[in-house]
Coordinates of C-alpha atoms in Angstrom, one line a residue:
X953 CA 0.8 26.4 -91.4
X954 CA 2.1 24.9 -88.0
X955 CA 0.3 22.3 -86.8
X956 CA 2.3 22.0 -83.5
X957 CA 4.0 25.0 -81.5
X958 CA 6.5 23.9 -78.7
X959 CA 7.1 26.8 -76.3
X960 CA 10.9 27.0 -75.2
X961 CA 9.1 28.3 -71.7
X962 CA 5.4 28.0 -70.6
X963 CA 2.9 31.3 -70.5
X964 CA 3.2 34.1 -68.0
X965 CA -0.1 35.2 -66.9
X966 CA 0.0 38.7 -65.6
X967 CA -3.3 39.0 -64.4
X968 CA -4.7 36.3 -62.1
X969 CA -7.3 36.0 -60.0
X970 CA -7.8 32.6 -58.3
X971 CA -9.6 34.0 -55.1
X972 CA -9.5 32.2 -51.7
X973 CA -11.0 29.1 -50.2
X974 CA -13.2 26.4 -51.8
X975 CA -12.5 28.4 -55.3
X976 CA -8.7 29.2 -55.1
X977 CA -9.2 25.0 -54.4
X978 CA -11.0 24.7 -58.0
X979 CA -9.3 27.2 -59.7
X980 CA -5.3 26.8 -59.1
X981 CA -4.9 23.6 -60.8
X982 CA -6.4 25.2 -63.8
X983 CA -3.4 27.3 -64.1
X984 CA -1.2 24.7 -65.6
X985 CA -4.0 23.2 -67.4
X986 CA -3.9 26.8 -69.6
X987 CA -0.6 26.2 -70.0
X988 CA 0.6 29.1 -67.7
X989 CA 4.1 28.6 -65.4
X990 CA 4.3 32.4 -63.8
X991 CA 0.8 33.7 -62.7
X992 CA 0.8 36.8 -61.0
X993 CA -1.5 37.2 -58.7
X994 CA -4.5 40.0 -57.9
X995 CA -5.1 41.2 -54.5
X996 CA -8.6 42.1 -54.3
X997 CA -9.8 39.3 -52.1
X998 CA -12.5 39.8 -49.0
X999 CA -10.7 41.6 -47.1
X1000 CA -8.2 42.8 -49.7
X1001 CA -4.4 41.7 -49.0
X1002 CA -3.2 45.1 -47.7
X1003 CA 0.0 43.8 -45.2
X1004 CA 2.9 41.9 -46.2
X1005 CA 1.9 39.1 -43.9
X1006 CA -1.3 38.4 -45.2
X1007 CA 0.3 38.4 -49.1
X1008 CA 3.1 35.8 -48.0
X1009 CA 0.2 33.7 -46.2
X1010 CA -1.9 33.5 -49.2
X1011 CA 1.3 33.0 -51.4
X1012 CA 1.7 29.7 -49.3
X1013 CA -1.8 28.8 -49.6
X1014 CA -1.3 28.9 -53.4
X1015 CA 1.8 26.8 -53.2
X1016 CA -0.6 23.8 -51.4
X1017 CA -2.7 23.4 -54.1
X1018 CA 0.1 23.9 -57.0
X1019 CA 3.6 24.3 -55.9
X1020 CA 4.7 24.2 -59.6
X1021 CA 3.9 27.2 -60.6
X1022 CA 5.7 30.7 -59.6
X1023 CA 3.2 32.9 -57.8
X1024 CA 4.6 36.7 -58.6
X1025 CA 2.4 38.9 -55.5
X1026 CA 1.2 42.0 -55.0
X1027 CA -0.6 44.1 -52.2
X1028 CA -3.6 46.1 -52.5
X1029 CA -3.7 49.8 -53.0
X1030 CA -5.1 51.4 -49.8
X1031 CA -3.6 53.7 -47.1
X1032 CA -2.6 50.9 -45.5
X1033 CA 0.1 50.6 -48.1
X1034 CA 2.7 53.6 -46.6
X1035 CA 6.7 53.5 -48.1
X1036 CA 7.4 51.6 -45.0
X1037 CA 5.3 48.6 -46.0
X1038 CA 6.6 49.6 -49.9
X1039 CA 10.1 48.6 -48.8
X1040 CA 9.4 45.6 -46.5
X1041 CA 7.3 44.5 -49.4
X1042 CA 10.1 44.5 -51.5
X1043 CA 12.7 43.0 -49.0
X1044 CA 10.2 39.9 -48.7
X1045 CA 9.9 39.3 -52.7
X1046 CA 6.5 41.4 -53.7
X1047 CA 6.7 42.7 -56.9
X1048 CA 3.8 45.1 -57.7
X1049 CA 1.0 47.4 -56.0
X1050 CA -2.5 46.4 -57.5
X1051 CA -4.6 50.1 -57.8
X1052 CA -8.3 50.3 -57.8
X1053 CA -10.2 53.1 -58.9
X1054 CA -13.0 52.9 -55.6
X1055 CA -16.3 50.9 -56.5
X1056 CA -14.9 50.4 -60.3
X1057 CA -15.2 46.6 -60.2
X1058 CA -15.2 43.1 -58.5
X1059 CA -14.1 43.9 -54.4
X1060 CA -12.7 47.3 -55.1
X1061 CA -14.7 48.7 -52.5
X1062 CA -11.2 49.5 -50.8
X1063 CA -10.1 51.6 -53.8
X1064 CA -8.5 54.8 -54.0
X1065 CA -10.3 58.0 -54.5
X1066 CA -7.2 60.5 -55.1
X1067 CA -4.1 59.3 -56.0
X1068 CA -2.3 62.4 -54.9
X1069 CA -2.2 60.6 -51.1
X1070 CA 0.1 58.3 -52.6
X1071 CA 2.6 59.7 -54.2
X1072 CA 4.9 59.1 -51.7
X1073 CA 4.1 55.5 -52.1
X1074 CA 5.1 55.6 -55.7
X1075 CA 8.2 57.1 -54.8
X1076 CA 9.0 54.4 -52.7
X1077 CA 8.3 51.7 -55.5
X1078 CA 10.0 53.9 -57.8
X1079 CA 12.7 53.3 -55.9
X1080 CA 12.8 49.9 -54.9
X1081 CA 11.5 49.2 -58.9
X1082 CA 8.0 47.4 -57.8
X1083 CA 5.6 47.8 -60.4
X1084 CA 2.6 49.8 -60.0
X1085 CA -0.3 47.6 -61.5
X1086 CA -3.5 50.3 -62.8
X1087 CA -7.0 49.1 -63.6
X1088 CA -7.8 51.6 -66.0
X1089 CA -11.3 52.9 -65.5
X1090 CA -12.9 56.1 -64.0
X1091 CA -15.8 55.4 -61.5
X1092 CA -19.4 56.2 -63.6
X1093 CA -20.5 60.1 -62.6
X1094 CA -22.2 62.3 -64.9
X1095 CA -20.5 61.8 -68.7
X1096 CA -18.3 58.6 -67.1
X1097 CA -20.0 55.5 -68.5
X1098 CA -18.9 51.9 -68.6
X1099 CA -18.0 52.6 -72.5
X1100 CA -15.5 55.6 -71.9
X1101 CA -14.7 55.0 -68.1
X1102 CA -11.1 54.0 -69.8
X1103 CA -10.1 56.9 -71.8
X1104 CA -11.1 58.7 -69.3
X1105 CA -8.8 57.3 -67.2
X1106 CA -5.8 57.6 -69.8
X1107 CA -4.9 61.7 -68.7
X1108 CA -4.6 59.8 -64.9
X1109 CA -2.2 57.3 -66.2
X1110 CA -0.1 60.0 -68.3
X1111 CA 0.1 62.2 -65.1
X1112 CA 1.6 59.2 -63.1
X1113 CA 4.1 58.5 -65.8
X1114 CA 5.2 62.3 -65.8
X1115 CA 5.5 62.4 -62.1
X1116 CA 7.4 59.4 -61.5
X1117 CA 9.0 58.6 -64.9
X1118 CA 11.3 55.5 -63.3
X1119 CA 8.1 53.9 -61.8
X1120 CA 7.2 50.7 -64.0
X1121 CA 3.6 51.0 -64.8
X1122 CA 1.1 48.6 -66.4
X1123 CA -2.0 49.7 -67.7
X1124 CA -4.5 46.3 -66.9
X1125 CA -6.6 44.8 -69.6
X1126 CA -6.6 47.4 -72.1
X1127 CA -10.0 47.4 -74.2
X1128 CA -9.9 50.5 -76.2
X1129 CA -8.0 51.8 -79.1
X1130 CA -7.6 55.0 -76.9
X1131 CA -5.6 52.9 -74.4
X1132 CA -3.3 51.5 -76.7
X1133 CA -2.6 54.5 -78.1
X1134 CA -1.9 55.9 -74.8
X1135 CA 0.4 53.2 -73.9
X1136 CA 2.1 54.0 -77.0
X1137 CA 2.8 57.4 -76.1
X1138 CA 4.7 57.0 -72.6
X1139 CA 8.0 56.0 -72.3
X1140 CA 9.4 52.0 -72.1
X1141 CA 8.1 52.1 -68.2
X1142 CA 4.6 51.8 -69.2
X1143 CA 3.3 49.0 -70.5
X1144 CA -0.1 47.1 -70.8
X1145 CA -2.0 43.2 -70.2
X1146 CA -4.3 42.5 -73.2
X1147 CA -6.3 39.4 -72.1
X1148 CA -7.5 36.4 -74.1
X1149 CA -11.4 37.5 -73.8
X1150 CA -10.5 40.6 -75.0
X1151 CA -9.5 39.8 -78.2
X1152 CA -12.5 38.3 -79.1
X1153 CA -15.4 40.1 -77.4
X1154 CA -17.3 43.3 -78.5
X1155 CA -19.9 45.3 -77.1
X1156 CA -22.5 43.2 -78.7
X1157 CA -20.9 39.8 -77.0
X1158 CA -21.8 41.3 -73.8
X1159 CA -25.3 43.1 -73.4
X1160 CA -27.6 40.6 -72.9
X1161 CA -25.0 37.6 -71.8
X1162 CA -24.0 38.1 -68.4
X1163 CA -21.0 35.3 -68.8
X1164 CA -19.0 37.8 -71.5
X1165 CA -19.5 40.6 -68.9
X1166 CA -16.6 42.0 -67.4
X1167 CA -14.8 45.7 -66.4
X1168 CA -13.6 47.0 -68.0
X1169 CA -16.1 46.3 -70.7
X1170 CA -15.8 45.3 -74.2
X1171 CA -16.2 48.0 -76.6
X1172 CA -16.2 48.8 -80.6
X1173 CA -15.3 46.5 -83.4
X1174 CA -12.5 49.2 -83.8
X1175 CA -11.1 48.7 -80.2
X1176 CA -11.1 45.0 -80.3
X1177 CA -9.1 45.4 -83.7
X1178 CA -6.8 47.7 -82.0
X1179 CA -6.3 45.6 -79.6
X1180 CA -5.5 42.9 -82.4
X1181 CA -3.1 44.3 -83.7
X1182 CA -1.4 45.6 -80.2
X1183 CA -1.0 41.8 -79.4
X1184 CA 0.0 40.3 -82.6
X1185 CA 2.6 43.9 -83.5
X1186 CA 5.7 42.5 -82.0
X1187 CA 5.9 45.2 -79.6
X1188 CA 7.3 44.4 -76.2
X1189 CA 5.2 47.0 -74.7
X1190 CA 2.2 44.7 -75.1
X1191 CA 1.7 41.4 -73.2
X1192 CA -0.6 38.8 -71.9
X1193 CA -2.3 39.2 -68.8
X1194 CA -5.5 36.5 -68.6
X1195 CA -7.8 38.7 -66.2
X1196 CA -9.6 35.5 -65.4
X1197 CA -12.4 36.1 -63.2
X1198 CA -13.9 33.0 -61.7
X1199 CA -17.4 33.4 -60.5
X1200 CA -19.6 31.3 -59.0
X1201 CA -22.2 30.2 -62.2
X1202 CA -25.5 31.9 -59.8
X1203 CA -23.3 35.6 -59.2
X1204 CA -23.2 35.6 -63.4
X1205 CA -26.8 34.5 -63.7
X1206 CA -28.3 37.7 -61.7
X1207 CA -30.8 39.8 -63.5
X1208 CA -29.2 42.3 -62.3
X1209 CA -25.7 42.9 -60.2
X1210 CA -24.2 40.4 -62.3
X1211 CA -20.7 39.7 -61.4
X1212 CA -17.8 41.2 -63.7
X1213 CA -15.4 38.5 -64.7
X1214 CA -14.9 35.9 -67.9
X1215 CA -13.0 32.9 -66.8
X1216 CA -10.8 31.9 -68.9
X1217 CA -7.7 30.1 -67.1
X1218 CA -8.5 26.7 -68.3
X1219 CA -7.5 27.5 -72.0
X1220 CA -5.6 30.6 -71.9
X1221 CA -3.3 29.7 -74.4
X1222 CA -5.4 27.9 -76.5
X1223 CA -7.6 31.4 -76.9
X1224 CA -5.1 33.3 -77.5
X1225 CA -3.3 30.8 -80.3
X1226 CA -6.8 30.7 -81.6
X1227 CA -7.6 34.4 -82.3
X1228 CA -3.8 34.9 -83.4
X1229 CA -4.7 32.4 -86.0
X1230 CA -7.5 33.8 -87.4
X1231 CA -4.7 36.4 -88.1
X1232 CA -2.1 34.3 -89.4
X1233 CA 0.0 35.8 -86.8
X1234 CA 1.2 32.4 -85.1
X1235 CA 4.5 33.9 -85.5
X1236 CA 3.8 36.3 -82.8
X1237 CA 2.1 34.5 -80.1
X1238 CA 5.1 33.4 -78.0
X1239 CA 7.0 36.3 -77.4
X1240 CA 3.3 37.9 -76.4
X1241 CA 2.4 35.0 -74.4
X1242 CA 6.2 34.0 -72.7
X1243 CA 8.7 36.9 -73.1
X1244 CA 7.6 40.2 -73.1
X1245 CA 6.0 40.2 -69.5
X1246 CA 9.0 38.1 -68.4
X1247 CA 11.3 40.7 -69.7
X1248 CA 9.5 43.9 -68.1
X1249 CA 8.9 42.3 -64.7
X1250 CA 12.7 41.0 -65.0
X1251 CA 11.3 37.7 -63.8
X1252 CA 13.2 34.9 -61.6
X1253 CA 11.4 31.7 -61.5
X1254 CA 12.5 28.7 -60.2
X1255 CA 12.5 26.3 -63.7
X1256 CA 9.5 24.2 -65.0
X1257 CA 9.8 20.7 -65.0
X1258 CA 7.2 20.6 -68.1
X1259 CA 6.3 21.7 -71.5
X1260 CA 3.7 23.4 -73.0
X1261 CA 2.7 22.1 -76.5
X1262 CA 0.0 23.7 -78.8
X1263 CA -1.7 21.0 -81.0
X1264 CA -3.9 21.8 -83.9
X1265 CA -7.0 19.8 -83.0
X1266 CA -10.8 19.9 -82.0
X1267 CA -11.0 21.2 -78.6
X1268 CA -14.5 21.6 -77.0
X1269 CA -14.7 24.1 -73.5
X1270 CA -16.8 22.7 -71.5
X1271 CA -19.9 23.9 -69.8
X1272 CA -18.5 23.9 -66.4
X1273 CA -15.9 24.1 -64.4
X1274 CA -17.1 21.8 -60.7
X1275 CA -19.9 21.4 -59.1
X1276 CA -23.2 22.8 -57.1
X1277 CA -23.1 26.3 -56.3
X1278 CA -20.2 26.8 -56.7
X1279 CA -19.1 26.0 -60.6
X1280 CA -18.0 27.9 -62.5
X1281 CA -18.6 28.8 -66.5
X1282 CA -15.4 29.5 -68.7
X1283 CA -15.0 31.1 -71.8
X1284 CA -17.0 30.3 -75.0
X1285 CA -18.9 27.3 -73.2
X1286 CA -19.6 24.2 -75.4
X1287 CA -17.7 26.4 -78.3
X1288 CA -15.3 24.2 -80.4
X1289 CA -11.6 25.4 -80.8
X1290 CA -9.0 24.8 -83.2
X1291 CA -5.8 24.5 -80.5
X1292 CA -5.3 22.8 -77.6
X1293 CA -2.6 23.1 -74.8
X1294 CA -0.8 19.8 -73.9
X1295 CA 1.2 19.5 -71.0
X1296 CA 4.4 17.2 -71.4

């Protein structure tokens, strides 16, 4: 059993959010910390980042805090986002399109409604081979409830592959065996972000403990197995993508309108090695943590200067992350784990 697992490159992160402001402040120089080198980043910020100007200002925002790390961008799903902007996106180094189902989670007030209005704006990134980033969910109405918004979602996500069979797709933060099935099915342009949280949390984790709340929800025992065995399969369909959601600690305290988001940047790799363990399925954590994301985003990044090293030892998550208001509460909080990420 290893005791020490040297990555020959540090984690890719496909799903990032580090917000603006006095939190993109906290929360950038926690991305290293997890171990991560390439974190792409979400656009849902307030207002969302719907113009290639406002994406290459926050990019260099990001490089303040933490030029190390490779910031992959995207832009916001909205009608603001017409082919024109597709291909002067692309010209100026965005790789993806982040869609949100409207009112479907954190800032997605923005969202779309139809998708049909943009299909010529997945022609356009079908051409220019941006990646169309989908959180998977169907806005609650009538049978739609926070425990099948996802599968119903799935037909939406087969109809978009059909229609635009080139366009790279990833289905974000799969939670149900429905999804990965669904991934499954399409063809090697669709693939899918499992996140760290995710392969530990059920529904039970999350009703009644607002910190372990997030969208899309965790579900069965059965989905959280499926998602398991997704991660740990060797199939390059199937990558990380963190979906850390930093909050505030008094937005996740609310009786009621509690934020959705886990946080789990400061340990992301350490989670992951620790539920692929429980598997004995160390075997499998780097290529689902470092390549297989690389390899579908065909990622250029400028070289690491550092290391990241796994180590086999006690490693207790804090309670918090800052100070005052604004702290915020990772993962498992005051939770002992088995792995810890150096830095060297």
């Amino acid at each position: 059993m290893a005791d020490t697992i040297t990555l020959l490159k540090p984690v890719a992160d496909f799903h990032v959010h580090v917000r603006d402001g006095d939190m993109m402040r906290l929360v950038v120089p926690t991305i290293k910390q997890g171990g991560v080198s390439v974190a792409y980043i979400m656009p849902n910020l307030v207002p969302p980042l719907t113009s290639v100007a406002d994406v290459l200002a926050y990019k260099s925002r990001l490089e303040a805090v933490d030029p190390s790390i490779s910031y992959i961008m995207t832009l916001y799903l909205s009608p603001a986002i017409t082919p024109e902007v597709i291909h002067e996106a692309a010209n100026a180094g965005i790789t993806g399109v982040k869609c949100y189902p409207a009112g479907v989670t954190t800032n997605s007030d923005y969202g779309v409604a139809s998708y049909i209005p943009y299909y010529p704006t997945f022609a356009a990134m079908e051409e220019e081979g941006m990646v169309l980033n989908l959180h998977g969910e169907c806005p609650s109405s009538g049978h739609i409830h926070v425990l099948n918004a996802e599968e119903e979602f799935l037909p939406t996500l087969k109809d978009i592959h059909s229609r635009f069979p080139k366009l790279r797709i990833v289905l974000e933060h799969c939670t149900s065996a429905a999804a990965v099935q669904a991934v499954k099915e399409c063809g090697p342009t669709v693939a899918a972000t499992i996140t760290a949280h995710h392969l530990f949390l059920t529904i039970d984790n999350w009703a009644g403990n607002s910190f372990n709340y997030c969208k899309p929800v965790a579900k069965f025992p059965s989905d959280k197995l499926a998602l398991l065995d997704a991660a740990t399969s060797g199939d390059p369909k199937f990558f990380f993508g963190s979906d850390s959601a930093p909050h505030p600690v008094g937005n996740k305290e609310k009786g009621k309108g509690a934020a959705a988001g886990v946080f789990t940047q400061t340990h992301a790799a350490a989670y992951v090695a620790e539920a692929f363990d429980q598997l004995g399925k160390l075997d499998k954590l780097e290529p689902f943590l470092c390549d297989f994301g690389r390899q579908f985003y065909k990622i250029q990044e400028k070289e690491p200067e550092w290391t990241v090293v796994l180590r086999r030892e006690e490693n207790v998550v804090p309670p918090l992350l800052g100070e005052g208001a604004g702290a915020v509460v990772p993962f498992k909080p005051g939770e002992q784990l088995h792995w810890k990420v150096e830095i060297v």
